[in-house]
Coordinates of C-alpha atoms and ligand atoms in Angstrom, one line a residue:
M24 CA -26.6 4.2 -14.3
E25 CA -24.1 6.1 -16.4
K26 CA -23.9 9.8 -15.5
E27 CA -23.0 12.2 -18.3
I28 CA -20.1 14.6 -17.6
T29 CA -21.9 17.8 -16.6
G30 CA -21.1 21.2 -15.1
T31 CA -21.0 19.6 -11.6
T32 CA -18.9 16.5 -12.3
G33 CA -16.3 16.1 -9.6
L34 CA -12.7 15.5 -10.6
T35 CA -10.4 12.8 -9.1
G36 CA -7.3 11.3 -10.5
L37 CA -3.7 10.1 -10.2
L38 CA -0.5 12.2 -10.2
G39 CA 2.7 10.3 -11.0
R40 CA 5.3 9.3 -13.5
P41 CA 4.7 6.9 -15.2
V42 CA 0.9 6.6 -14.9
A43 CA -0.3 5.3 -18.3
H44 CA -0.2 1.6 -17.1
S45 CA -2.4 2.3 -14.0
I46 CA -5.4 0.2 -13.2
S47 CA -6.9 3.0 -11.0
P48 CA -8.9 4.8 -13.7
L49 CA -10.7 1.5 -14.5
M50 CA -11.6 0.6 -11.0
H51 CA -12.7 4.1 -10.0
N52 CA -14.6 5.1 -13.1
E53 CA -16.4 1.7 -13.2
S54 CA -17.3 2.2 -9.5
F55 CA -18.6 5.7 -10.1
H56 CA -20.6 4.3 -13.0
L57 CA -22.0 1.4 -11.0
L58 CA -23.1 3.6 -8.1
G59 CA -24.3 6.5 -10.4
L60 CA -21.9 9.0 -8.8
D61 CA -21.0 12.2 -10.5
Y62 CA -17.2 11.9 -10.6
R63 CA -14.5 11.0 -13.1
Y64 CA -10.9 9.7 -12.5
L65 CA -8.1 10.7 -14.8
C66 CA -4.3 10.0 -14.9
F67 CA -1.9 12.9 -15.1
D68 CA 1.8 12.5 -16.0
V69 CA 3.3 14.7 -13.2
G70 CA 6.8 14.5 -11.7
T71 CA 8.1 16.2 -8.5
K72 CA 9.2 19.3 -10.4
E73 CA 5.6 20.1 -11.5
L74 CA 3.8 18.7 -8.4
E75 CA 3.4 21.9 -6.4
T76 CA 2.0 23.8 -9.4
V77 CA -0.4 21.0 -10.2
V78 CA -1.6 20.6 -6.7
E79 CA -2.3 24.3 -6.3
G80 CA -4.2 24.2 -9.6
L81 CA -6.3 21.2 -8.5
R82 CA -7.0 22.9 -5.2
A83 CA -8.1 26.2 -6.9
M84 CA -10.2 24.2 -9.4
G85 CA -12.0 22.4 -6.6
A86 CA -11.0 18.9 -7.7
R87 CA -12.5 16.5 -5.1
G88 CA -9.2 14.6 -4.5
W89 CA -6.4 12.6 -6.1
N90 CA -4.0 9.7 -5.6
L91 CA -0.2 10.0 -5.7
T92 CA 2.2 7.4 -6.9
M93 CA 5.9 7.4 -7.6
P94 CA 7.7 9.8 -7.3
N95 CA 5.2 12.1 -5.5
K96 CA 4.2 10.4 -2.3
N97 CA 6.7 12.0 0.0
L98 CA 6.6 15.5 -1.5
M99 CA 2.8 15.6 -1.2
C100 CA 3.2 15.3 2.6
E101 CA 4.8 18.8 2.6
L102 CA 2.1 20.2 0.4
A103 CA -0.9 19.0 2.4
D104 CA -2.6 21.2 5.0
E105 CA -3.3 18.3 7.4
L106 CA -2.1 14.7 7.6
S107 CA -3.7 11.5 8.8
P108 CA -1.7 9.8 11.7
A109 CA -0.4 7.2 9.3
S110 CA 0.8 9.8 6.7
E111 CA 2.4 11.9 9.4
I112 CA 4.4 8.9 10.8
S113 CA 5.3 7.4 7.4
G114 CA 6.0 10.7 5.6
A115 CA 3.9 9.6 2.7
V116 CA 0.6 10.5 1.1
N117 CA -1.1 8.5 -1.6
T118 CA -4.6 10.1 -1.3
V119 CA -5.6 13.7 -0.9
V120 CA -9.1 14.9 -0.1
N121 CA -9.8 18.5 -1.0
D122 CA -12.2 19.7 1.7
H123 CA -13.3 23.1 0.3
G124 CA -9.7 24.1 -0.3
K125 CA -8.2 22.4 2.6
L126 CA -6.0 19.5 1.5
I127 CA -6.0 16.5 3.8
G128 CA -3.4 13.8 3.1
Y129 CA -3.9 10.1 3.8
T130 CA -2.0 6.9 3.1
T131 CA -4.3 3.9 2.1
D132 CA -1.7 1.3 1.0
G133 CA -1.4 0.0 4.6
I134 CA -5.2 0.0 5.0
G135 CA -5.3 -2.0 1.8
Y136 CA -2.8 -4.6 3.0
M137 CA -4.6 -5.0 6.4
R138 CA -8.0 -5.5 4.7
S139 CA -6.5 -7.9 2.2
A140 CA -5.1 -10.0 5.1
K141 CA -8.5 -9.9 6.9
E142 CA -10.4 -10.9 3.8
A143 CA -8.0 -13.7 3.1
G144 CA -9.1 -15.0 6.6
F145 CA -6.2 -13.8 8.8
D146 CA -6.7 -11.7 11.9
L147 CA -3.4 -10.1 12.5
I148 CA -4.3 -8.0 15.6
G149 CA -2.2 -9.0 18.5
K150 CA 0.1 -11.1 16.3
T151 CA 3.8 -10.9 15.5
M152 CA 5.1 -10.1 12.0
T153 CA 8.5 -10.4 10.3
L154 CA 8.4 -7.7 7.6
L155 CA 11.0 -7.6 4.8
G156 CA 11.5 -4.2 3.2
A157 CA 11.7 -0.5 4.1
G158 CA 10.5 1.3 1.0
G159 CA 7.0 2.7 0.3
A160 CA 5.0 -0.5 0.5
A161 CA 6.8 -1.8 3.6
T162 CA 6.6 1.5 5.4
A163 CA 2.8 1.8 4.7
I164 CA 2.3 -1.8 6.0
L165 CA 4.5 -1.2 9.1
V166 CA 2.7 2.0 10.1
Q167 CA -0.8 0.7 9.6
A168 CA -0.2 -2.7 11.2
A169 CA 1.3 -1.0 14.3
L170 CA -1.6 1.5 14.5
D171 CA -4.1 -1.3 14.1
G172 CA -2.7 -3.3 17.0
L173 CA -0.1 -5.9 16.0
K174 CA 1.8 -7.0 19.0
E175 CA 5.3 -6.9 17.5
I176 CA 6.8 -6.1 14.1
R177 CA 10.5 -7.0 13.2
V178 CA 11.6 -5.2 10.1
F179 CA 14.5 -6.4 8.0
N180 CA 16.2 -4.5 5.2
I181 CA 19.5 -4.1 3.5
K182 CA 21.4 -1.1 4.6
D183 CA 20.4 1.1 1.7
K184 CA 18.9 4.6 1.5
F185 CA 15.7 3.4 3.2
Y186 CA 17.3 2.0 6.3
E187 CA 17.9 5.2 8.3
R188 CA 14.4 6.5 7.7
L189 CA 13.1 3.1 8.8
E190 CA 14.8 3.5 12.2
E191 CA 13.2 6.9 12.6
I192 CA 9.7 5.5 11.8
A193 CA 10.3 2.6 14.2
E194 CA 11.1 5.0 17.0
K195 CA 7.9 7.1 16.4
L196 CA 5.8 3.9 16.4
N197 CA 7.4 2.7 19.6
Q198 CA 6.6 6.0 21.3
R199 CA 3.0 6.3 19.9
T200 CA 1.6 2.8 19.7
S201 CA 1.7 -0.3 21.9
C202 CA 3.3 -2.3 19.1
K203 CA 6.9 -3.2 19.6
V204 CA 8.9 -2.4 16.5
S205 CA 12.5 -3.3 15.9
V206 CA 14.8 -2.9 12.9
H207 CA 17.4 -5.4 11.7
P208 CA 19.9 -5.3 8.8
L209 CA 20.0 -7.8 6.0
P210 CA 21.7 -10.1 5.2
D211 CA 21.7 -11.8 8.6
D212 CA 20.2 -15.3 8.0
D213 CA 20.5 -16.2 11.7
A214 CA 18.6 -13.2 13.0
L215 CA 16.0 -13.6 10.2
R216 CA 15.5 -17.3 10.9
C217 CA 15.1 -16.6 14.6
S218 CA 12.6 -13.8 14.0
I219 CA 10.5 -15.9 11.5
S220 CA 10.5 -18.9 13.9
S221 CA 8.6 -16.8 16.5
S222 CA 6.4 -14.9 14.0
D223 CA 2.8 -15.6 13.0
I224 CA 3.3 -13.9 9.6
L225 CA 6.1 -13.3 7.2
T226 CA 5.5 -10.4 4.7
N227 CA 7.7 -9.6 1.7
A228 CA 7.4 -5.9 1.0
T229 CA 10.6 -5.6 -1.1
G230 CA 10.5 -5.7 -4.9
V231 CA 12.6 -8.9 -4.9
G232 CA 10.8 -11.5 -7.0
M233 CA 8.8 -9.0 -9.0
A234 CA 8.7 -9.5 -12.8
P235 CA 10.9 -9.7 -14.8
N236 CA 13.2 -11.1 -12.0
I237 CA 10.8 -13.9 -11.1
D238 CA 13.5 -16.3 -10.1
A239 CA 14.7 -14.0 -7.2
C240 CA 13.6 -14.7 -3.7
I241 CA 14.2 -12.7 -0.5
I242 CA 14.9 -15.8 1.5
S243 CA 17.4 -18.4 0.4
D244 CA 15.3 -21.6 1.0
A245 CA 12.2 -23.2 2.5
S246 CA 14.0 -24.0 5.8
F247 CA 13.1 -20.5 7.0
L248 CA 9.4 -21.4 6.8
R249 CA 7.1 -23.8 8.7
P250 CA 3.6 -25.0 7.6
D251 CA 1.6 -22.8 10.1
L252 CA 3.4 -19.6 9.1
I253 CA 1.3 -17.1 7.1
V254 CA 3.3 -15.9 4.2
S255 CA 2.3 -12.9 2.2
D256 CA 4.0 -11.0 -0.7
V257 CA 3.0 -7.4 -1.8
I258 CA 4.0 -8.3 -5.3
Y259 CA 1.1 -9.0 -7.7
N260 CA 3.2 -9.5 -10.9
P261 CA 3.6 -12.4 -11.0
R262 CA 0.6 -13.5 -9.0
E263 CA 2.7 -16.3 -7.4
T264 CA 6.3 -15.2 -6.6
K265 CA 9.0 -17.7 -5.9
L266 CA 8.4 -17.0 -2.2
I267 CA 4.7 -17.7 -2.4
K268 CA 5.3 -20.9 -4.4
M269 CA 7.9 -22.1 -1.9
A270 CA 5.4 -21.4 1.0
R271 CA 2.5 -23.1 -0.7
K272 CA 4.6 -26.2 -1.4
L273 CA 5.2 -26.5 2.3
G274 CA 1.5 -26.0 3.1
C275 CA 1.7 -22.4 4.5
P276 CA -1.4 -20.2 4.1
T277 CA -0.5 -17.4 1.7
F278 CA -1.8 -14.3 0.0
N279 CA -0.3 -11.9 -2.6
G280 CA -0.5 -8.2 -3.2
L281 CA -3.4 -8.1 -5.7
Y282 CA -6.1 -7.2 -3.2
M283 CA -3.9 -4.7 -1.4
L284 CA -4.0 -2.8 -4.6
L285 CA -7.7 -3.1 -4.9
Y286 CA -8.4 -2.2 -1.2
Q287 CA -6.1 0.8 -1.2
G288 CA -8.2 2.2 -4.1
A289 CA -11.4 1.3 -2.3
A290 CA -10.2 3.3 0.8
S291 CA -9.5 6.3 -1.4
F292 CA -12.8 6.0 -3.1
E293 CA -14.6 6.0 0.2
L294 CA -12.7 9.1 1.4
W295 CA -13.7 11.0 -1.7
T296 CA -17.3 9.9 -2.1
G297 CA -18.4 8.6 1.3
E298 CA -19.6 5.4 -0.5
K299 CA -18.2 1.9 -0.5
M300 CA -16.5 0.7 -3.7
P301 CA -18.4 -2.3 -5.1
V302 CA -15.3 -4.4 -4.7
D303 CA -16.9 -7.8 -5.6
I304 CA -17.8 -6.5 -9.1
I305 CA -14.4 -4.7 -9.5
K306 CA -12.6 -7.9 -8.5
E307 CA -14.4 -9.9 -11.1
K308 CA -13.8 -7.4 -13.8
Y309 CA -10.2 -6.2 -13.2
F310 CA -8.5 -8.4 -10.5
K311 CA -8.4 -11.9 -11.9
Ligands
LIG20 P1 10.6 1.0 -3.0 O1 11.6 1.3 -4.1 O2 10.1 2.1 -2.2 O3 11.3 0.0 -2.0 C1 12.0 -1.2 -2.5 C2 12.3 -2.1 -1.3 O4 13.0 -3.2 -1.8 C3 13.3 -1.4 -0.3 O5 13.0 -1.9 1.0 C4 14.7 -2.0 -0.8 O6 15.6 -2.0 0.2 C5 14.3 -3.4 -1.1 N1 15.2 -4.0 -2.1 C6 15.4 -3.6 -3.4 N2 16.3 -4.4 -3.9 C7 16.7 -5.3 -3.0 C8 17.6 -6.4 -3.0 N3 18.2 -6.8 -4.0 N4 17.6 -7.2 -1.8 C9 16.9 -6.8 -0.7 N5 16.0 -5.8 -0.7 C10 15.9 -5.1 -1.8 O7 9.4 0.2 -3.7 P2 7.9 0.0 -3.2 O8 7.1 1.0 -3.7 O9 8.0 -0.2 -1.7 O10 7.6 -1.4 -3.9 C11 8.1 -2.7 -3.5 C12 7.3 -3.8 -4.1 O11 5.9 -3.7 -3.6 C13 7.2 -3.7 -5.6 O12 7.2 -5.0 -6.1 C14 5.8 -3.1 -5.9 O13 5.3 -3.5 -7.1 C15 5.0 -3.7 -4.7 N6 3.9 -2.8 -4.3 C16 2.7 -3.4 -4.2 C17 1.6 -2.6 -3.8 C18 0.2 -3.3 -3.8 O14 -0.8 -2.6 -3.7 N7 0.2 -4.6 -3.8 C19 1.7 -1.3 -3.5 C20 3.0 -0.7 -3.6 C21 4.1 -1.5 -4.0

């Protein structure tokens, strides 16, 4: 049942730049509507320069919570009063809950990835992963997967600005979890081939292969893969990257990043409302 906007309607939303393309208002507002919850979700075009002022305003106004996207996930960590373990280790916040003026930061991208793997039929607990990437998506997956109980994660990335931070995160995870995390530079085809050959899952969390560069692939050919290797890609545009196409041709089980996007939103929704997002309906309507 649709709720009118009233004097008690709770505010949630997204702070980022750009935000106009986001699917988040659709999935959250439809879910509030379906469950008859007295909230609305709006997008605000906010960059790092304005973030602190906006966050203090939202706190003072009693907004229920908000999501952060580029370029605000790291700065929000410094503005929160308390951080979830995953946010503290990764240095990123994509969801804030305003608990009567106390701002608690969470990161739900990794939760979204782990749930998307599980719902695709893959139980990754106790398994070994080769993870490609060290940016926002890769870090979120790395931290959540290690906290959730993967046995070993080998992360590969080019030696760019993300690499050093990756080494620090790996060290924290090795100290605080039972997962064995190691970091390796790309390109190194021999090391990558060797890691993939003893992994249960290969995950691409770089932007390589994303539209419009759909002919790009983070591995050079299918000889890196084998039919019982799970292959996943966090990219959802296109739905089938060159990597996923190559893997499917070989018979590998695969999944893309579409439901990671849905389930990170579902986790935020639950943090704000205490209710489960009606994901089956949302999938049908917006995640085809
Ligand atoms: P980011 O900028 O934080 O990180 C980019 C990563 O790609 C880094 O690891 C970088 O080293 C690597 N990279 C870039 N160019 C490369 C190249 N030429 N060769 C090798 N590695 C290269 O970006 P991000 O936010 O982590 O996003 C990465 C991808 O994940 C994007 O395609 C994005 O759309 C997708 N993503 C999906 C979800 C989801 O919910 N499914 C969530 C976040 C991001």
